Each structure stands twice: as structure tokens, then as C-alpha cells.
Coordinates of C-alpha atoms and ligand atoms in Angstrom, one line a residue:
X17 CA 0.0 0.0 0.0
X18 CA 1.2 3.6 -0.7
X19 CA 2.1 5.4 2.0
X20 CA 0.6 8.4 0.5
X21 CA -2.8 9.6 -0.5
X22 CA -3.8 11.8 -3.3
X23 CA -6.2 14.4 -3.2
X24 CA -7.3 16.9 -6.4
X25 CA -9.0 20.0 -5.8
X26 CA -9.8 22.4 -8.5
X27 CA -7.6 20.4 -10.9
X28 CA -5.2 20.8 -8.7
X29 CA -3.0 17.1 -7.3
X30 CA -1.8 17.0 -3.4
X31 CA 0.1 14.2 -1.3
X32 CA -0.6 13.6 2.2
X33 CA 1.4 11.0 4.3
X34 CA -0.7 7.9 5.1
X35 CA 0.0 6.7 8.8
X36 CA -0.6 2.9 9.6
X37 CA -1.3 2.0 13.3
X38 CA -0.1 -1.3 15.6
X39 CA -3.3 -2.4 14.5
X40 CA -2.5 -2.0 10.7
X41 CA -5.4 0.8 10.9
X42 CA -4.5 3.2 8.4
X43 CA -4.9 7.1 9.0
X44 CA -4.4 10.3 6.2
X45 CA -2.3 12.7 8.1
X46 CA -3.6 16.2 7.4
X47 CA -1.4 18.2 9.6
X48 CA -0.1 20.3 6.8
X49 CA -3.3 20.2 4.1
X50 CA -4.6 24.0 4.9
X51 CA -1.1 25.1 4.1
X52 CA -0.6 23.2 1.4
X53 CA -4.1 23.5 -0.2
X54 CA -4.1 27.2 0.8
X55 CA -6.9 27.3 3.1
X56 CA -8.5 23.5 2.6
X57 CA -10.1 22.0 5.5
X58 CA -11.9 18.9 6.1
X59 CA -15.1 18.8 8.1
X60 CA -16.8 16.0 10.2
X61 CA -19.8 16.9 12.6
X62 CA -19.2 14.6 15.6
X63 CA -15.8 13.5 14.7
X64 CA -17.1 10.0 12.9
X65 CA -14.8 9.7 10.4
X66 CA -11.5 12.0 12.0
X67 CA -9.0 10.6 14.7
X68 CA -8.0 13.1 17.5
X69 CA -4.7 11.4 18.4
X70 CA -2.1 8.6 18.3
X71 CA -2.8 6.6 21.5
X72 CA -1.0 3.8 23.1
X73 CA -3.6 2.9 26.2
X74 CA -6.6 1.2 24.5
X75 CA -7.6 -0.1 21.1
X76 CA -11.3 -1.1 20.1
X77 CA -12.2 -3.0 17.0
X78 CA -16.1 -1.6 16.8
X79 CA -16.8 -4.3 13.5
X80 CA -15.0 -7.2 15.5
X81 CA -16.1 -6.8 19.1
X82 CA -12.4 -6.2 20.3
X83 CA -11.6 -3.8 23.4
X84 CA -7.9 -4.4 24.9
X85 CA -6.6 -2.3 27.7
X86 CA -2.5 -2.0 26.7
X87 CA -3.2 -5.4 24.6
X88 CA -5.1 -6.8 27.3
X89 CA -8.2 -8.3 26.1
X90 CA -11.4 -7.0 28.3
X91 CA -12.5 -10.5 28.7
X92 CA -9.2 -11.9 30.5
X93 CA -8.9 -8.4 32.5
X94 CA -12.2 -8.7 33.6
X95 CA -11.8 -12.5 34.5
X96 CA -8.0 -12.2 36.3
X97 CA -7.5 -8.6 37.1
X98 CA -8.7 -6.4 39.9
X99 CA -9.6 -2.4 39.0
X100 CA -6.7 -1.0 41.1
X101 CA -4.1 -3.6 39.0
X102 CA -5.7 -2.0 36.0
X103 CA -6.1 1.6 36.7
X104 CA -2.2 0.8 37.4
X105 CA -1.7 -0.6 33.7
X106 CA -3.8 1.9 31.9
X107 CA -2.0 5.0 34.0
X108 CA 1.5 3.4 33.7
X109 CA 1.4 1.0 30.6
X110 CA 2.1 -2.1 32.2
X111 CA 0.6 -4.6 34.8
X112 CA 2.1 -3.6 38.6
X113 CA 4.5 -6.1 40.2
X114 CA 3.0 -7.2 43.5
X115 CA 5.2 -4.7 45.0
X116 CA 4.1 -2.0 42.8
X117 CA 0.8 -2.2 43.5
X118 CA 1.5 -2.7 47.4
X119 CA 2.9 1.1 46.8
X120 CA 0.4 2.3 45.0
X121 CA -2.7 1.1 46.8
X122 CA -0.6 2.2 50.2
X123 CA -0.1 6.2 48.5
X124 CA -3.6 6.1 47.4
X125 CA -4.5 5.5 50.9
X126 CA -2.4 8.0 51.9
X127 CA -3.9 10.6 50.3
X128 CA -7.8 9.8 50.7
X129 CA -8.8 12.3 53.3
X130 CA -10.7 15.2 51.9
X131 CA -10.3 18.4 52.9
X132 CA -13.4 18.8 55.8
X133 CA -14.6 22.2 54.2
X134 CA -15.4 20.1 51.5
X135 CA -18.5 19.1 53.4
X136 CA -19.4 22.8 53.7
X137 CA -19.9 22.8 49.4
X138 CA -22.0 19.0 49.9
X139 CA -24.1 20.7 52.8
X140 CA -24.9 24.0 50.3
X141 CA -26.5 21.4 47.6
X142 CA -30.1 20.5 47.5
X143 CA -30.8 16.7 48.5
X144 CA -32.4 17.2 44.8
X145 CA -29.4 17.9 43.2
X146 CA -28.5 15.4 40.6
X147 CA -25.0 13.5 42.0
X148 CA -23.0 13.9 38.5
X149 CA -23.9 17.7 39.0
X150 CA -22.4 17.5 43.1
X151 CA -19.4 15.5 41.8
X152 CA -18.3 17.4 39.0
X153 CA -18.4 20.7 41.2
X154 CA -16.5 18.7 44.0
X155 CA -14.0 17.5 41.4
X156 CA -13.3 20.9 40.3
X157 CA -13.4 22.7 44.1
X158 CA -10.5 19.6 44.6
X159 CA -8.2 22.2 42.9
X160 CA -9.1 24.9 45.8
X161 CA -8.0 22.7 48.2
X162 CA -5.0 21.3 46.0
X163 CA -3.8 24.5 44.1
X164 CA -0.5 23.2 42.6
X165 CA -0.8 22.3 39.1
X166 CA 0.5 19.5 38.4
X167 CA 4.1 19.8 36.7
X168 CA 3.8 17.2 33.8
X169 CA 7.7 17.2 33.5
X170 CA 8.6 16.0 37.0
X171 CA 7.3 12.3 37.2
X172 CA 7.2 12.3 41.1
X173 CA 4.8 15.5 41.0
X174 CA 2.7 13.7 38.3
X175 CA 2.4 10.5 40.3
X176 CA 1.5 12.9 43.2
X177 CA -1.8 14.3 41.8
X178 CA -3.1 10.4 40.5
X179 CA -2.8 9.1 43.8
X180 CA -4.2 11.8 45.4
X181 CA -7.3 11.6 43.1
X182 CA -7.7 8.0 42.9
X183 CA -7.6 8.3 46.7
X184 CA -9.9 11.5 47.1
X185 CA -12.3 10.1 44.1
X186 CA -14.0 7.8 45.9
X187 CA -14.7 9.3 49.2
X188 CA -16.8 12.5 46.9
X189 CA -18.6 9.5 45.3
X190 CA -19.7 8.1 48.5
X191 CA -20.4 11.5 50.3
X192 CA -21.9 12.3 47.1
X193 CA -24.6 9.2 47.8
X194 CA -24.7 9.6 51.6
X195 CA -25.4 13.1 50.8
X196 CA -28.9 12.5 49.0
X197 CA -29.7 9.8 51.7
X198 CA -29.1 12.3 54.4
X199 CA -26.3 10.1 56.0
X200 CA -23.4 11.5 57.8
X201 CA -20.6 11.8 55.4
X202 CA -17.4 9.5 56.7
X203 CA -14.4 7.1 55.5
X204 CA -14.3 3.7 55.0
X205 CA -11.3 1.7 56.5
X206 CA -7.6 2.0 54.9
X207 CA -7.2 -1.8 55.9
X208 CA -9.6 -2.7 53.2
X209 CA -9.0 -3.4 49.5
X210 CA -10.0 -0.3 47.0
X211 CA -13.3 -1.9 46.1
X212 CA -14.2 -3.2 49.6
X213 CA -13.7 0.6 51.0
X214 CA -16.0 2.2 48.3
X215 CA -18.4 -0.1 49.1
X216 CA -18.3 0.3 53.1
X217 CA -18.2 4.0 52.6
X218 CA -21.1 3.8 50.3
X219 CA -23.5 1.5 52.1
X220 CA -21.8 1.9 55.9
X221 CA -24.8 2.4 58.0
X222 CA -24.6 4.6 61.5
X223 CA -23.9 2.4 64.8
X224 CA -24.3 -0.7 62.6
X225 CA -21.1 -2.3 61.5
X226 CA -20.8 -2.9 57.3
X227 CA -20.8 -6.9 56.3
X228 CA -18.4 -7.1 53.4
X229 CA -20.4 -9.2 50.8
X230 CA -18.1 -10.5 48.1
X231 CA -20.4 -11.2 45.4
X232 CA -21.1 -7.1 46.1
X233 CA -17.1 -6.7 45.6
X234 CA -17.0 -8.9 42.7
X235 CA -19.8 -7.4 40.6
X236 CA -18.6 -3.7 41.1
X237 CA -14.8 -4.7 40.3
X238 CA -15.7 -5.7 37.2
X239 CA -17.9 -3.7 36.5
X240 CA -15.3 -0.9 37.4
X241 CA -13.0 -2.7 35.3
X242 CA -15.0 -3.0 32.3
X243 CA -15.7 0.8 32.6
X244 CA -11.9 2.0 32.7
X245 CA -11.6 3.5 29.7
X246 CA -13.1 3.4 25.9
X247 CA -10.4 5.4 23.2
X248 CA -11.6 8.7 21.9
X249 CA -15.3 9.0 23.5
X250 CA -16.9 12.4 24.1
X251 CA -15.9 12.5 28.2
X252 CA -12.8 11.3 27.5
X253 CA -12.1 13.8 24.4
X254 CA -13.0 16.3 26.4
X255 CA -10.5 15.4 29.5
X256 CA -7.9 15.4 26.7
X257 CA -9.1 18.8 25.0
X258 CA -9.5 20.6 28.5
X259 CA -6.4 19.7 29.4
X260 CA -4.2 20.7 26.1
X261 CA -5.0 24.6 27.4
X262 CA -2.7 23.1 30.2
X263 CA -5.7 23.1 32.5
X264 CA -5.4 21.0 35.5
X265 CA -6.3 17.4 36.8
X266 CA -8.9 17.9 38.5
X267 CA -10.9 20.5 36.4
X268 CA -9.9 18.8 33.3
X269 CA -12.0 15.7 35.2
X270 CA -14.6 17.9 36.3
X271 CA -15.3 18.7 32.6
X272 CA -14.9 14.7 31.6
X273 CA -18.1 14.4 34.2
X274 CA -20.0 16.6 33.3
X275 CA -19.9 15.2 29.4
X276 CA -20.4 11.9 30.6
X277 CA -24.2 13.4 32.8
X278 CA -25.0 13.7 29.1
X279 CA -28.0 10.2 28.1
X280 CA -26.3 9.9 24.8
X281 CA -23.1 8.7 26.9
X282 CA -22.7 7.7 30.6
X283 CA -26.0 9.3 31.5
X284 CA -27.5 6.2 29.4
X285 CA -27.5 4.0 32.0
X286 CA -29.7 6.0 34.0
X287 CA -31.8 6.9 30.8
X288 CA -31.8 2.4 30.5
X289 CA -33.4 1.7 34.0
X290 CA -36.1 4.2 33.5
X291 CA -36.8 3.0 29.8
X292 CA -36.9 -0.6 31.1
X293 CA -39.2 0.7 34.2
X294 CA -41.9 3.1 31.9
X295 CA -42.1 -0.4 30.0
X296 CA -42.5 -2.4 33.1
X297 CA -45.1 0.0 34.0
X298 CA -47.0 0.0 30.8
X299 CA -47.5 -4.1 30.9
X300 CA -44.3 -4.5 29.4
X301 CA -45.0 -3.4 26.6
X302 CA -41.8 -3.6 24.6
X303 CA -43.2 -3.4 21.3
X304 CA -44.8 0.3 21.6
X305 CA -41.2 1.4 22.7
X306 CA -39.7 -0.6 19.8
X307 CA -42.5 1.8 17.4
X308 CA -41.4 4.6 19.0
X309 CA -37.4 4.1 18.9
X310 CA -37.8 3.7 15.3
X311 CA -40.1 6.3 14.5
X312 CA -38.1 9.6 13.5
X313 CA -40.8 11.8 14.5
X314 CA -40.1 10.3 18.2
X315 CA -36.8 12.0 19.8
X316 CA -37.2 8.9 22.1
X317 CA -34.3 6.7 21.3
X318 CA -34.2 2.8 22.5
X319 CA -31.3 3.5 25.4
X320 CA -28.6 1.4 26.0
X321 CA -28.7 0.6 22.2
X322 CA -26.1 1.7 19.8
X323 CA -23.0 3.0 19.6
X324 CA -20.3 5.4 17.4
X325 CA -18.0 2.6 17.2
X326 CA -19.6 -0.6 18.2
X327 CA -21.1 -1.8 14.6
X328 CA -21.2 -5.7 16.4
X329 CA -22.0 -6.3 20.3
X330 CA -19.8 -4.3 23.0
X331 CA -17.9 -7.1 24.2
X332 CA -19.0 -5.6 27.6
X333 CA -22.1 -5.7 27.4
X334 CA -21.9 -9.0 26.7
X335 CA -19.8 -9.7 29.9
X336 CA -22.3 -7.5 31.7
X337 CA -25.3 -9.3 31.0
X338 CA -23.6 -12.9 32.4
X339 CA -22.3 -10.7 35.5
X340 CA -26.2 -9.7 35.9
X341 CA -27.6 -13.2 36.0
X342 CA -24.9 -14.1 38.2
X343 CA -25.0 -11.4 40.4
X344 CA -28.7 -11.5 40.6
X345 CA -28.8 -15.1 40.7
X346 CA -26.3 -15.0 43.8
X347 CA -28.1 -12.5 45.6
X348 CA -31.6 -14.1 45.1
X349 CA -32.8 -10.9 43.6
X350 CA -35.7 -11.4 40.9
X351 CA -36.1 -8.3 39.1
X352 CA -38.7 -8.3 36.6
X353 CA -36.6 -5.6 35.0
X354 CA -34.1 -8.2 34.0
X355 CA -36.5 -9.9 32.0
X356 CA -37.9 -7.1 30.3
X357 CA -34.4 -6.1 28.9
X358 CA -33.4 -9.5 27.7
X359 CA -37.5 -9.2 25.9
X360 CA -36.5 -6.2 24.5
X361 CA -32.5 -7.0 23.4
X362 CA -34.2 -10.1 21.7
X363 CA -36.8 -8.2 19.5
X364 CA -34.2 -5.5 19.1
X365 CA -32.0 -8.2 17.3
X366 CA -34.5 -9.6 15.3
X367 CA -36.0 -6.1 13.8
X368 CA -34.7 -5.0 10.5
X369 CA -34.7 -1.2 11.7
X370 CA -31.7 -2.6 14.4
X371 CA -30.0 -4.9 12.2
X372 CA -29.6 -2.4 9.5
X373 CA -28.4 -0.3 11.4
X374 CA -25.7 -2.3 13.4
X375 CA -27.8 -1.2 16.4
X376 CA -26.4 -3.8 19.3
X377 CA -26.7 -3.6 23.7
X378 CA -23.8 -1.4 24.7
X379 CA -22.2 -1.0 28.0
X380 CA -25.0 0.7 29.6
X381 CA -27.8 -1.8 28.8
X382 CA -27.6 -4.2 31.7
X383 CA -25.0 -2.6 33.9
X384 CA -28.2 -0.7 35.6
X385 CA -29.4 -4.0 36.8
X386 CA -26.8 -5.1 38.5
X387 CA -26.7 -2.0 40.1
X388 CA -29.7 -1.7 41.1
X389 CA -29.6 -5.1 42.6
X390 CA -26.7 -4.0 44.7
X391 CA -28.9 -1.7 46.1
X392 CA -27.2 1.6 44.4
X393 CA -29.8 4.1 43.9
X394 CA -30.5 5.0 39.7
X395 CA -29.6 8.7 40.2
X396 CA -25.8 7.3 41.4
X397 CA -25.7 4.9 38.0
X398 CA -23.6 7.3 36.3
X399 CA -21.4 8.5 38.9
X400 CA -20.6 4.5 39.6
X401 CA -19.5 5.2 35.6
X402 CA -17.5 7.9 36.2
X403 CA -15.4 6.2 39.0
X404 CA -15.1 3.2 36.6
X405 CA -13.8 5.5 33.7
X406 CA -11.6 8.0 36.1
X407 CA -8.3 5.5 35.6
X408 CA -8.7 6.1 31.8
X409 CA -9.0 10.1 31.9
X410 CA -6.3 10.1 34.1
X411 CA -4.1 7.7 31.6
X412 CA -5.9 9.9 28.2
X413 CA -4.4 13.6 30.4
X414 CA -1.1 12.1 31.0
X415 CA -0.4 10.7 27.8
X416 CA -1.7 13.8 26.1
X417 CA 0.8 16.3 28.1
X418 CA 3.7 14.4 28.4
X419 CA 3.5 14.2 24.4
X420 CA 3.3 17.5 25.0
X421 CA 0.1 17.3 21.5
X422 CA -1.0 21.1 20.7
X423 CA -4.1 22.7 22.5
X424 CA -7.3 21.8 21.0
X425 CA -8.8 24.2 18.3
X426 CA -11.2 23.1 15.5
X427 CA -11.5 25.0 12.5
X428 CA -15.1 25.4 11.0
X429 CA -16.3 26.3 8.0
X430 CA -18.5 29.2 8.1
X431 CA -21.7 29.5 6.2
X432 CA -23.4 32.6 7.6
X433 CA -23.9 36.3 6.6
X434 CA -21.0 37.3 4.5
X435 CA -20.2 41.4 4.8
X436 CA -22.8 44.0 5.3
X437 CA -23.2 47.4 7.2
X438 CA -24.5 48.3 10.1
X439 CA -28.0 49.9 9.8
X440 CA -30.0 52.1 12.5
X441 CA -31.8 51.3 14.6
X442 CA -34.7 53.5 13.0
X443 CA -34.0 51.9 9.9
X444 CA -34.0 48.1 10.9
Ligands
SDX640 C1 -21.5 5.2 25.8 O1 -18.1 6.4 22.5 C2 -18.0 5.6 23.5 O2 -17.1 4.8 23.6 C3 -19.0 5.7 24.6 C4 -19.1 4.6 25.6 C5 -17.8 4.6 26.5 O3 -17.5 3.6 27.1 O4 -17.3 5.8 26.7 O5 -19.2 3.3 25.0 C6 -20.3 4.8 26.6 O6 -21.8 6.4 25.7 C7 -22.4 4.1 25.2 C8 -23.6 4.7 24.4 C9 -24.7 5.1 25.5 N1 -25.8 5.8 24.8 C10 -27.0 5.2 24.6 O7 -27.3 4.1 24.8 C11 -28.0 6.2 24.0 C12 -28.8 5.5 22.8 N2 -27.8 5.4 21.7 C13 -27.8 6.4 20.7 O8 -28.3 7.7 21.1 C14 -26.7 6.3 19.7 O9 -26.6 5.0 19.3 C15 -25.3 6.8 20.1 C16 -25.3 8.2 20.6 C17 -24.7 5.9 21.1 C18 -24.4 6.7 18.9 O10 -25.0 7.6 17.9 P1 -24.3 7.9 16.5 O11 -23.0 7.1 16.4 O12 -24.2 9.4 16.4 O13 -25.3 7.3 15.5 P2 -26.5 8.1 14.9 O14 -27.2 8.9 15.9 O15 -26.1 8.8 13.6 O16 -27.5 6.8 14.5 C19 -27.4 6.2 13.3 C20 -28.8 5.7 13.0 C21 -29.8 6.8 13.0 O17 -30.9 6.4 12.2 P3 -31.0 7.0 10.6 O18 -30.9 8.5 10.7 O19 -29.8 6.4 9.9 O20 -32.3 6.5 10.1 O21 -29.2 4.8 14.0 C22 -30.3 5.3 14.7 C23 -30.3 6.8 14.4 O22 -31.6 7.3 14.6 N3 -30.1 5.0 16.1 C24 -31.1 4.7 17.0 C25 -30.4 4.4 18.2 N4 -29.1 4.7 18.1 C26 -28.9 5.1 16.8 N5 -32.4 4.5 16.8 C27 -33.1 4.1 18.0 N6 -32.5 3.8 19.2 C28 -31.2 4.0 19.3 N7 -30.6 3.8 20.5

């Protein structure tokens, strides 16, 4: 294959370098065609067709059904890994020694007390307040309370600011809960594993003492796992393009949270439990929702289906579903709910409208379920999301600075008024 391709415009013949991936995907670079072409650009609403970056941390295969963490297949890191093992390989590019991770569980400890004034900000919120709205702003206030900004060419001071969010993260997720339920807003117990102690300070209960379940510990490390990270998505995108201004950490995070609220992405899985309960609540009727997915005069859209990449199942979803018979199974939980979504993936798969579209269960079709069954209430589905998927921002901000890429500025073309003069106001 050439490792150029040709472009004519206006009669006019242009080169541009073709770049082949690890994967043998192959990419036109057009760093220099608006020189070259004298003013050419290319345009792509959404970004479907147009990469944002070289990237070594994870590759997706959206015909195939392939996600690998650093070459890792999803299926043996969900099956042999814990989350902290790899938030460690996504961060750092390989799988921790035992010693290793030792350290790095031991600094994230270290550095998992919050700042008490933070409680101050959690007591000024509404118990309405939606929890990806408290946890962005909590992300973000993180800065007040940890002004340095990071300094991406010092190592040590890089390392600094991950442990001390992957240690701080949690505790704002489970005030952030405890918060709504009007439950006093404590720690968990350093002695306990990563998962364990988001789970204790999640569910601890005052004067009662917290009964580790491990099914419980299971489920939500793999389900952490399988939410790590995901390439070029919008939250993550917008970690990376918040952070080429040189922006911070934290804030960069805060905005990577707040596009993730969004129903389109992480907010689906929210947007899934209350599809799957209307239906529930309307006899289960699946079919009038399968009318009114594929009816384009509906904005409703059949949630937890479909994807940008995914043109074949999300190998997670696929993991997910097992986990939620499992988990269910395990905990004696029957939830109608379950049914109803297998109903509905069935006819989904069956219906021409979905199979011509590629239209398969992603991530956030089952995961619900299981969290729901874990007794995690549907309003905290998405921040459960964003704790899965902070690893992967963190590893997406790092890699982005220390390649030192350019800050983030799309061109456009412009098709509004062209030139014209003012006119008074009398005259108007
Ligand atoms: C996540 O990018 C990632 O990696 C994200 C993520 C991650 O880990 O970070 O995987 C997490 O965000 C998963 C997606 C969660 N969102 C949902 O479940 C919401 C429902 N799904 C859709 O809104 C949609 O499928 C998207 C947003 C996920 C993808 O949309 P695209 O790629 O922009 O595709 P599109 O909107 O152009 O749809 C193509 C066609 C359209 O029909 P036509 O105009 O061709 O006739 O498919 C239709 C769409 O109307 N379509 C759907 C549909 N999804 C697409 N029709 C009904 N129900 C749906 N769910």
C-alpha cells in the first residue's frame, strides 16, 4: 500500500502521508493540508470519520467486538485482574508487580482524606441535586484545596496528583450518595481493598457495623473494570481537549463528568433503568417502545442501544449481561426488570430497523441491573461510571501532556452572513 494519498482539488493534485497504526489501521495525516491547499479544510460533525490522536492505552475494534486495555483483552482483565491492577496498567502502561501495586494502593491511601470544608460545598446542595452535577463541582473545588498544578515534567509530582485523586475520588462518590440519603458523610477503612472501602463507605450504615459481601465486591470490580476507559469518547475527548490549554487534573475531570451526565453517553444507563421501568409500568410493553425508537418523528431513542464505534456487540455488554444473572442469581434478587431487557435486546435483534443499522446492547444496557440489585440508587448509576472511567481520563491527560500534543482548536467552515453594514436602529 502507498504510504501516501492523493487528493485533487480544482484540478489541482496533493500528497498527504498515510500513517498505519499497531493495528494496521490506516490514517491520512492532514497536519499540513490548509497550508498546502491554501486554506483547505476537512469537516466531520461529531468526529465520525476523523481521529484526535495517536494513542497507546486502549484499542477497540467496533466491527469485530475487540476492546484491549495496553493489549489486554477486556474479557481476561475482567476474569483475572482487579480495578486498582488495571487503573495501574492503563495509568503506567504495564501490569504492577505485586510490589508496585503494594505502593500504589498504600499512596492512594495515603492521600484519601478530603479536605473537611469540603462538606461545607455538599451541605450547600439540595438533597435534589442530581449527583454527577455535586461530583463534578466537588472535582473541580479539589483544585481549591489542591492548588499546585501539576508539573507534567517532573514524574514524582505527576504520580502525586493520581494518587491523590484515585484516593480523594471515591470518598466524593460516596459523600456524594450519603449526601442525597441524608447520611453522615465518613471514611471507609484503609485496611480494606480499593473496592471493599468504596463499598463500606457507600453502604456503611450509622452504629451498625458494614458486612463485606463478596459477590457485592465482585460485581462492582468488574464492572469498574470494564468501565476504565473506551479510546476517543466524548468525556474522555473532552479530558484530553480541557487539558491541552494546560488546564489542570482535577478540572480537566470535572469537565470529563460533566460530558459523561450527558443520556447519549454515561447518563445512558440511568436513561436504561427508566426506559426498562416506563415499560415495566406499561405491561411491558416492549413493542410500543420498539414503534417509538424507530419512529423519527419520536426524539425517544431505544437507550442502551447503539453505539459510534460498536457496529457488532460491546464485548461488555456482553460480559455485563452474564455478571447480571450471576450477580442476581447470587443474591436471590428477581427483578422483573431483567426480563424485560433480555425481551427487549431479543426483538431488538430480530427487527430490520436494528439490524440495518448495526444497532447492538452497549455497556449501559444491563449494567443498571446489577446496580440496582446492589442496592445503588438510579440517580448514582452514572457517577458508579465515572469512577469506573476515572483510571482512563487520568491515563488519556497524562499521555496527552507528556506528548506535549497542541491545544485543541477546530476550525469550521462558516456558512453565515457574508459582509454587510451596520444599519440604524430606526431603519431596521
Ligand atoms: C456510551 O463512545 C464511547 O465509547 C461511549 C461509551 C464509553 O465507554 O465511553 O461506550 C459509553 O456512551 C455508550 C452509548 C450510550 N448511549 C446510549 O445508549 C443512547 C442511545 N444510543 C444512541 O443515542 C446512539 O446509538 C449513540 C449516541 C450511542 C451513537 O450515535 P451515533 O453514532 O451518532 O449514530 P446516529 O445517531 O447517527 O445513529 C445512526 C442511525 C440513526 O438512524 P438513521 O438517521 O440512519 O435513520 O441509527 C439510529 C439513528 O436514529 N439510532 C437509533 C439508536 N441509536 C442510533 N435508533 C433508535 N434507538 C437508538 N438507540
Amino acid at each position: 500500500m502507498s504510504d501516501k494519498a492523493t487528493l485533487e482539488i480544482h484540478g489541482k493534485t496533493y500528497e498527504l502521508p498515510i500513517v498505519v497504526g499497531s493495528e494496521n489501521e490506516v490514517a491520512i495525516d492532514i497536519k499540513s493540508l490548509r497550508n498546502d491547499t491554501g486554506g483547505v479544510i476537512t469537516i466531520d460533525p461529531g468526529y465520525k470519520n476523523t481521529g484526535s490522536c495517536e494513542s497507546a492505552i486502549t484499542f477497540l475494534d467496533g466491527e469485530k467486538g475487540i476492546l484491549r486495555y495496553r493489549g489486554y483483552s477486556i474479557e481476561e482483565l475482567a476474569e483475572k485482574a482487579d480495578f486498582l491492577e488495571v487503573a495501574y496498567l492503563l495509568i503506567f502502561g504495564e501490569l504492577p508487580t505485586q510490589e508496585q501495586l503494594d505502593k500504589f494502593h498504600a499512596d492512594i491511601k495515603h492521600h484519601s482524606v478530603v479536605d473537611d470544608d469540603v462538606k461545607k460545598i455538599i451541605e450547600a446542595f439540595p438533597k435534589s441535586a442530581h449527583p454527577m452535577g455535586v461530583l463534578s463541582s466537588l472535582t473541580s473545588a479539589l483544585t481549591a484545596f489542591n492548588p499546585s498544578s501539576v508539573d507534567i515534567n517532573s514524574e514524582e509530582a505527576m504520580y502525586n496528583a493520581i494518587v491523590r485523586i484515585l484516593g480523594k475520588f471515591p470518598v466524593l462518590v460516596s459523600w456524594t450518595m450519603r449526601k442525597k440519603q441524608g447520611l453522615p458523610l465518613e471514611y471507609g477503612d484503609d485496611n480494606l481493598g480499593y473496592v471493599e472501602n468504596v463499598l463500606k463507605m457507600m453502604f456503611k450504615r450509622p452504629g451498625k457495623d458494614y458486612q463485606q459481601n463478596k459477590i457485592l465486591v465482585d460485581a462492582l470490580d468488574k464492572l469498574l473494570i470494564l468501565h476504565a476507559d473506551h479510546e476517543q469518547n466524548c468525556s474522555t475527548s473532552t479530558v484530553r481537549i480541557t487539558g491541552s490549554s494546560h488546564a489542570g487534573l482535577f478540572v480537566s475531570l470535572a469537565a470529563g463528568i460533566s460530558a459523561l451526565w450527558g443520556p447519549l453517553h454515561g447518563g445512558a444507563n440511568q436513561a436504561v433503568l427508566e426506559m426498562l421501568e416506563a415499560i415495566k409500568e406499561d405491561g411491558g410493553d416492549t413493542k410500543k417502545y420498539m414503534a417509538k425508537a424507530k419512529d423519527k418523528n419520536d426524539p425517544f431513542r431505544l437507550m442502551g442501544f447503539g453505539h459510534r464505534v460498536y457496529k457488532n456487540f460491546d464485548p461488555r455488554a456482553k460480559i455485563i449481561k452474564k455478571s447480571a444473572d450471576e450477580v442476581l442469581g447470587d443474591l436471590g434478587v428477581e427483578d422483573p426488570i431483567l426480563d424485560i431487557a433480555k425481551g427487549l435486546e431479543k426483538e431488538a435483534l430480530e427487527d430490520q430497523y436494528f439490524v440495518d443499522r448495526k444497532l447492538y446492547p452497549n455497556v449501559d444496557f444491563y449494567s443498571g441491573i446489577i446496580y440496582r440489585a446492589m442496592g445503588i440508587p438510579v440517580e448514582m448509576f452514572t457517577v458508579m461510571f465515572a469512577l469506573g472511567r476515572l483510571p482512563g481520563w487520568i491515563a488519556q491527560w497524562r499521555e496527552m501532556r507528556l506528548r506535549k500534543e497542541p491545544i485543541g482548536r477546530p476550525r469550521q467552515l462558516y456558512t453565515g452572513e457574508t459582509q454587510r453594514s451596520f444599519k440604524d436602529i430606526s431603519k431596521r
